[in-house]
Amino acid sequence: MKLTRPLAALVLLVISACPALAADAVYPPGLRLGMVPLVGLSKAKTFPGFENEDGSVKVLITELPSAAYGEVVAAFTANPAGSNGIKPDKIETPAGLAYFTTESGKAGTTPVKRYSMIVPGTGFSGYVAVQVPENASKIYTDEAVKQMFATAAIRKEVSAEEQLGLMPFKITELAGFKDIRTLAPGASIILADGNESAGYESKPFMILGLIGATPQAADDRARFAQEAALQIPGVRESRVTMSEPIRINGQQGFETRIDGISGKDKTPVTVVQWIRFSGGGASLRIIASAPRDQWSDAFTRFRAVRDGIQPKG
């Protein structure tokens, strides 16, 4: 995208003088972190964040685990001069004190500037990554990006409807789960009785999402399902108690159950993993966990949610 010299000068003036224009923060669908995008940036088509018309300027916005912010602060405090020529900086934002870095690099053969920022959230850390190619750096300057970072804001809640609407399938039954949280926009979501701050492990919860290519042969599917179940994050001392093929909404699937220990309180849990295989493309994977003394009632709810998942369209 080429700009005439007068227009480029005007855009630069607007960005430098007042990038936010007293506007409200824009939040990518499903996320709690947002900001006021610079002039010329609009909602990205293929990732959460913003981009310019030709897609060369990118602003990726995402959420990280809550511990990430503290780890970055500790690293910057221990080494305030930075390393490899990359010096950390900080800035006050409506979301709280943010830390950011600026560095030069290449995207393929194109010289680019890269900016990274992390901000505190409640139960999560907000993260922003910006990439500006050299030919756009006179408009999207260091100062302009910094001023955009200064508009970072947190919204307290994202509606269940907004989060569920991002998923590539319909979830028609919530089975009484009240806490709904996007893990990866459009890819995975958690339904829980607990919450992010207190932790999920002490109460029933489910994670619904898609996984990539899965085996087609029955024997390979059994092995794949068991290995995937034993690698579920956060579950320790795992032991498979059942693993067998089933039909899920008329499609071939596999159910695997494991007993294990989960959470900082070492809660004994039973976990069920369902994989609904797809003949092509991504397969549905459901992970559902409950403390062992709550398993019977929780399992009934888990199945209700599972059986209520329908294709879109």
Coordinates of C-alpha atoms in Angstrom, one line a residue, residues 8-306:
A8 CA 1.8 10.0 4.7
A9 CA 2.8 13.2 6.4
L10 CA -0.8 13.8 7.6
V11 CA -1.1 10.2 8.9
L12 CA 2.3 10.6 10.7
L13 CA 1.1 13.9 12.3
V14 CA -2.2 12.3 13.5
I15 CA -0.4 9.3 15.0
S16 CA 2.3 11.3 16.7
A17 CA 0.1 14.0 18.1
C18 CA -2.8 11.9 19.3
P19 CA -2.9 8.2 18.4
A20 CA -5.8 7.4 20.7
L21 CA -8.0 10.3 19.7
A22 CA -9.7 9.8 23.1
A23 CA -11.3 6.7 21.6
D24 CA -12.3 3.6 23.5
A25 CA -10.1 0.5 23.6
V26 CA -11.0 -2.2 21.0
Y27 CA -11.0 -5.8 22.2
P28 CA -10.4 -8.7 19.9
P29 CA -13.3 -11.2 20.1
G30 CA -13.0 -13.4 23.2
L31 CA -10.1 -11.5 24.8
R32 CA -10.1 -9.3 27.9
L33 CA -7.1 -7.2 26.7
G34 CA -7.6 -4.5 24.2
M35 CA -6.2 -1.1 23.1
V36 CA -6.8 1.8 20.8
P37 CA -5.3 0.8 17.4
L38 CA -3.2 3.3 15.5
V39 CA -4.6 5.1 12.5
G40 CA -4.6 2.8 9.5
L41 CA -5.0 -0.4 11.6
S42 CA -8.2 -2.4 11.7
K43 CA -9.3 -5.8 13.0
A44 CA -7.0 -8.6 11.7
K45 CA -8.6 -11.3 9.5
T46 CA -6.6 -14.4 10.7
F47 CA -5.4 -13.6 14.2
P48 CA -6.6 -11.7 17.3
G49 CA -5.4 -8.2 17.0
F50 CA -5.0 -5.5 14.3
E51 CA -3.3 -5.1 10.9
N52 CA -2.9 -2.5 8.2
E53 CA -4.5 -2.9 4.7
D54 CA -1.8 -5.0 3.2
G55 CA -1.2 -7.1 6.3
S56 CA 2.4 -6.0 6.7
V57 CA 1.9 -4.3 10.0
K58 CA 0.7 -6.7 12.6
V59 CA -0.5 -6.2 16.2
L60 CA -1.1 -9.6 17.9
I61 CA -3.0 -9.6 21.2
T62 CA -3.3 -12.7 23.4
E63 CA -3.5 -13.9 27.0
L64 CA -0.8 -15.8 28.9
P65 CA -0.9 -17.5 32.3
S66 CA -1.0 -15.2 35.2
A67 CA 2.5 -16.1 36.3
A68 CA 4.0 -14.8 33.1
Y69 CA 3.8 -11.1 34.1
G70 CA 5.6 -11.7 37.4
E71 CA 8.4 -13.7 35.6
V72 CA 9.0 -10.9 33.2
V73 CA 9.1 -8.3 35.9
A74 CA 11.6 -10.4 37.9
A75 CA 13.8 -10.9 34.9
F76 CA 13.8 -7.2 34.0
T77 CA 14.4 -6.2 37.6
A78 CA 17.4 -8.6 37.8
N79 CA 18.8 -7.3 34.5
P80 CA 17.6 -3.7 33.9
A81 CA 20.2 -3.2 31.2
G82 CA 18.7 -6.0 29.2
S83 CA 20.7 -8.4 27.0
N84 CA 21.8 -8.7 23.4
G85 CA 21.2 -5.0 22.9
I86 CA 17.5 -5.3 23.9
K87 CA 16.8 -2.9 26.8
P88 CA 13.5 -3.4 28.6
D89 CA 11.3 -0.4 29.3
K90 CA 8.1 0.2 31.1
I91 CA 5.0 2.3 30.7
E92 CA 1.8 3.1 32.7
T93 CA -1.4 1.9 31.1
P94 CA -5.1 1.7 32.2
A95 CA -4.4 -2.0 32.6
G96 CA -1.4 -1.4 35.0
L97 CA 2.3 -1.1 34.7
A98 CA 3.4 -2.6 31.5
Y99 CA 6.9 -3.8 30.4
F100 CA 8.0 -3.7 26.8
T101 CA 11.0 -4.3 24.5
T102 CA 12.0 -3.1 21.0
E103 CA 14.3 -4.9 18.7
S104 CA 15.2 -5.1 15.0
G105 CA 15.0 -8.3 13.0
K106 CA 13.8 -9.8 9.7
A107 CA 10.6 -11.4 8.5
G108 CA 12.0 -13.5 5.7
T109 CA 14.3 -11.1 3.9
T110 CA 12.3 -8.0 5.0
P111 CA 13.8 -5.8 7.8
V112 CA 11.3 -5.2 10.6
K113 CA 11.0 -3.7 14.0
R114 CA 9.4 -5.9 16.7
Y115 CA 7.8 -4.7 19.9
S116 CA 6.6 -6.9 22.8
M117 CA 4.6 -5.8 25.8
I118 CA 3.2 -7.6 28.8
V119 CA 0.6 -6.2 31.2
P120 CA -1.0 -7.6 34.4
G121 CA -4.5 -9.0 34.4
T122 CA -6.8 -10.7 36.9
G123 CA -6.0 -14.4 36.6
F124 CA -4.0 -13.9 33.4
S125 CA -1.2 -11.8 31.8
G126 CA -1.9 -9.7 28.7
Y127 CA 0.6 -9.9 25.9
V128 CA 1.0 -7.8 22.7
A129 CA 3.5 -8.4 19.9
V130 CA 3.9 -5.8 17.1
Q131 CA 5.7 -6.1 13.8
V132 CA 6.4 -3.1 11.6
P133 CA 8.3 -3.5 8.3
E134 CA 11.0 -1.0 7.6
N135 CA 9.0 0.7 4.8
A136 CA 6.2 1.6 7.3
S137 CA 8.5 2.7 10.1
K138 CA 8.3 6.4 9.3
I139 CA 4.5 6.2 10.0
Y140 CA 4.4 3.6 12.7
T141 CA 7.4 5.0 14.7
D142 CA 8.7 3.8 18.1
E143 CA 6.9 6.7 19.7
A144 CA 3.6 5.9 18.0
V145 CA 3.8 2.2 19.0
K146 CA 4.6 3.2 22.6
Q147 CA 1.6 5.6 22.7
M148 CA -0.6 2.7 21.4
F149 CA 0.8 0.5 24.2
A150 CA -0.2 3.2 26.7
T151 CA -3.9 2.7 25.8
A152 CA -3.9 -1.0 26.8
A153 CA -7.0 -1.7 28.9
I154 CA -8.6 -4.8 30.6
R155 CA -12.3 -5.5 30.5
K156 CA -13.6 -7.5 33.4
E157 CA -15.7 -10.0 31.6
V158 CA -16.3 -11.4 28.1
S159 CA -19.8 -12.6 27.6
A160 CA -20.4 -16.3 27.2
E161 CA -22.2 -15.7 24.0
E162 CA -19.2 -13.9 22.5
Q163 CA -16.8 -16.7 23.5
L164 CA -19.0 -19.5 22.5
G165 CA -19.7 -17.8 19.1
L166 CA -16.0 -18.0 18.3
M167 CA -15.9 -21.8 18.4
P168 CA -16.0 -23.7 15.2
F169 CA -18.9 -25.8 16.5
K170 CA -22.1 -25.1 18.4
I171 CA -22.3 -25.8 22.2
T172 CA -26.0 -26.2 22.8
E173 CA -25.8 -27.5 26.4
L174 CA -23.8 -25.9 29.2
A175 CA -25.0 -28.3 32.0
G176 CA -24.9 -25.7 34.6
F177 CA -21.3 -24.5 34.1
K178 CA -21.2 -20.8 34.9
D179 CA -17.5 -19.9 34.4
I180 CA -16.7 -19.9 30.6
R181 CA -13.3 -18.8 29.5
T182 CA -11.6 -18.8 26.1
L183 CA -8.2 -20.6 26.1
A184 CA -7.4 -19.9 22.5
P185 CA -9.9 -17.8 20.5
G186 CA -11.8 -20.0 18.1
A187 CA -9.9 -23.1 19.1
S188 CA -10.5 -24.1 22.7
I189 CA -12.6 -23.1 25.7
I190 CA -13.1 -24.1 29.3
L191 CA -16.4 -24.6 31.1
A192 CA -16.0 -24.8 34.9
D193 CA -17.6 -24.7 38.3
G194 CA -14.5 -23.1 39.7
N195 CA -12.7 -20.0 38.5
E196 CA -9.4 -18.8 37.2
S197 CA -8.3 -17.1 40.4
A198 CA -9.1 -19.9 42.8
G199 CA -8.1 -22.7 40.4
Y200 CA -10.2 -25.2 38.5
E201 CA -9.0 -28.5 39.9
S202 CA -11.1 -28.7 43.0
K203 CA -14.3 -28.7 41.1
P204 CA -15.6 -30.2 37.8
F205 CA -14.5 -28.6 34.6
M206 CA -14.3 -29.3 30.9
I207 CA -12.0 -28.2 28.1
L208 CA -13.4 -28.3 24.5
G209 CA -11.3 -27.9 21.5
L210 CA -9.9 -29.2 18.2
I211 CA -6.8 -31.1 17.5
G212 CA -5.1 -31.6 14.1
A213 CA -4.8 -34.7 12.0
T214 CA -5.6 -37.9 13.9
P215 CA -5.0 -41.6 13.0
Q216 CA -7.5 -43.4 10.7
A217 CA -6.7 -47.0 11.7
A218 CA -8.5 -48.4 14.7
D219 CA -5.4 -49.7 16.4
D220 CA -3.6 -46.4 15.9
R221 CA -6.5 -44.5 17.3
A222 CA -6.4 -46.5 20.5
R223 CA -2.7 -45.9 21.0
F224 CA -3.1 -42.2 20.1
A225 CA -6.0 -41.7 22.5
Q226 CA -4.2 -43.3 25.5
E227 CA -0.9 -41.4 24.8
A228 CA -2.8 -38.1 24.6
A229 CA -4.7 -38.8 27.8
L230 CA -1.5 -39.5 29.7
Q231 CA -0.1 -36.2 28.6
I232 CA -2.9 -34.0 29.8
P233 CA -1.2 -31.0 31.5
G234 CA -1.6 -30.6 35.2
V235 CA -2.5 -34.2 36.0
R236 CA 0.2 -36.2 37.8
E237 CA 0.6 -39.9 38.7
S238 CA -1.8 -40.7 35.9
R239 CA -3.2 -44.2 35.5
V240 CA -5.5 -45.4 32.6
T241 CA -8.6 -47.1 34.0
M242 CA -10.6 -47.5 30.8
S243 CA -10.0 -46.9 27.1
E244 CA -12.4 -48.1 24.4
P245 CA -13.9 -47.0 21.1
I246 CA -17.4 -45.5 21.2
R247 CA -19.8 -43.6 19.0
I248 CA -20.2 -39.9 19.7
N249 CA -23.2 -38.3 17.9
G250 CA -23.0 -41.0 15.2
Q251 CA -19.3 -40.5 14.6
Q252 CA -16.4 -42.8 15.5
G253 CA -14.8 -41.8 18.8
F254 CA -12.7 -43.0 21.7
E255 CA -13.2 -42.7 25.4
T256 CA -10.3 -42.9 27.8
R257 CA -10.4 -42.4 31.6
I258 CA -7.6 -41.9 33.9
D259 CA -7.2 -41.4 37.7
G260 CA -4.5 -39.0 38.9
I261 CA -3.6 -36.1 41.2
S262 CA -4.2 -32.5 40.2
G263 CA -3.6 -29.0 41.5
K264 CA -1.5 -27.5 44.3
D265 CA -3.7 -29.3 46.9
K266 CA -3.0 -32.6 45.2
T267 CA -6.7 -33.3 44.6
P268 CA -7.5 -36.9 43.6
V269 CA -9.3 -36.6 40.3
T270 CA -10.9 -38.8 37.6
V271 CA -10.5 -37.5 34.1
V272 CA -12.3 -38.5 30.9
Q273 CA -11.0 -37.7 27.4
W274 CA -13.3 -38.0 24.4
I275 CA -12.0 -37.7 20.9
R276 CA -14.6 -37.5 18.1
F277 CA -12.6 -38.4 15.0
S278 CA -13.0 -36.6 11.7
G279 CA -12.5 -38.2 8.4
G280 CA -10.5 -35.1 7.3
G281 CA -9.3 -32.0 9.1
A282 CA -9.4 -31.4 12.8
S283 CA -11.1 -33.8 15.3
L284 CA -13.0 -32.7 18.5
R285 CA -11.2 -33.4 21.8
I286 CA -13.0 -33.0 25.1
I287 CA -11.1 -33.3 28.4
A288 CA -13.3 -33.3 31.5
S289 CA -12.1 -33.6 35.1
A290 CA -13.7 -33.8 38.5
P291 CA -12.6 -34.6 42.1
R292 CA -13.1 -38.3 42.6
D293 CA -15.8 -37.8 45.3
Q294 CA -17.8 -35.6 42.8
W295 CA -17.3 -37.9 39.8
S296 CA -20.7 -39.6 39.5
D297 CA -22.8 -36.3 39.2
A298 CA -20.1 -34.6 37.2
F299 CA -20.0 -37.4 34.6
T300 CA -23.7 -37.0 33.8
R301 CA -23.1 -33.3 33.1
F302 CA -20.0 -34.0 31.1
R303 CA -22.0 -36.3 28.8
A304 CA -24.8 -33.7 28.4
V305 CA -22.3 -31.1 27.2
R306 CA -20.6 -33.6 24.9

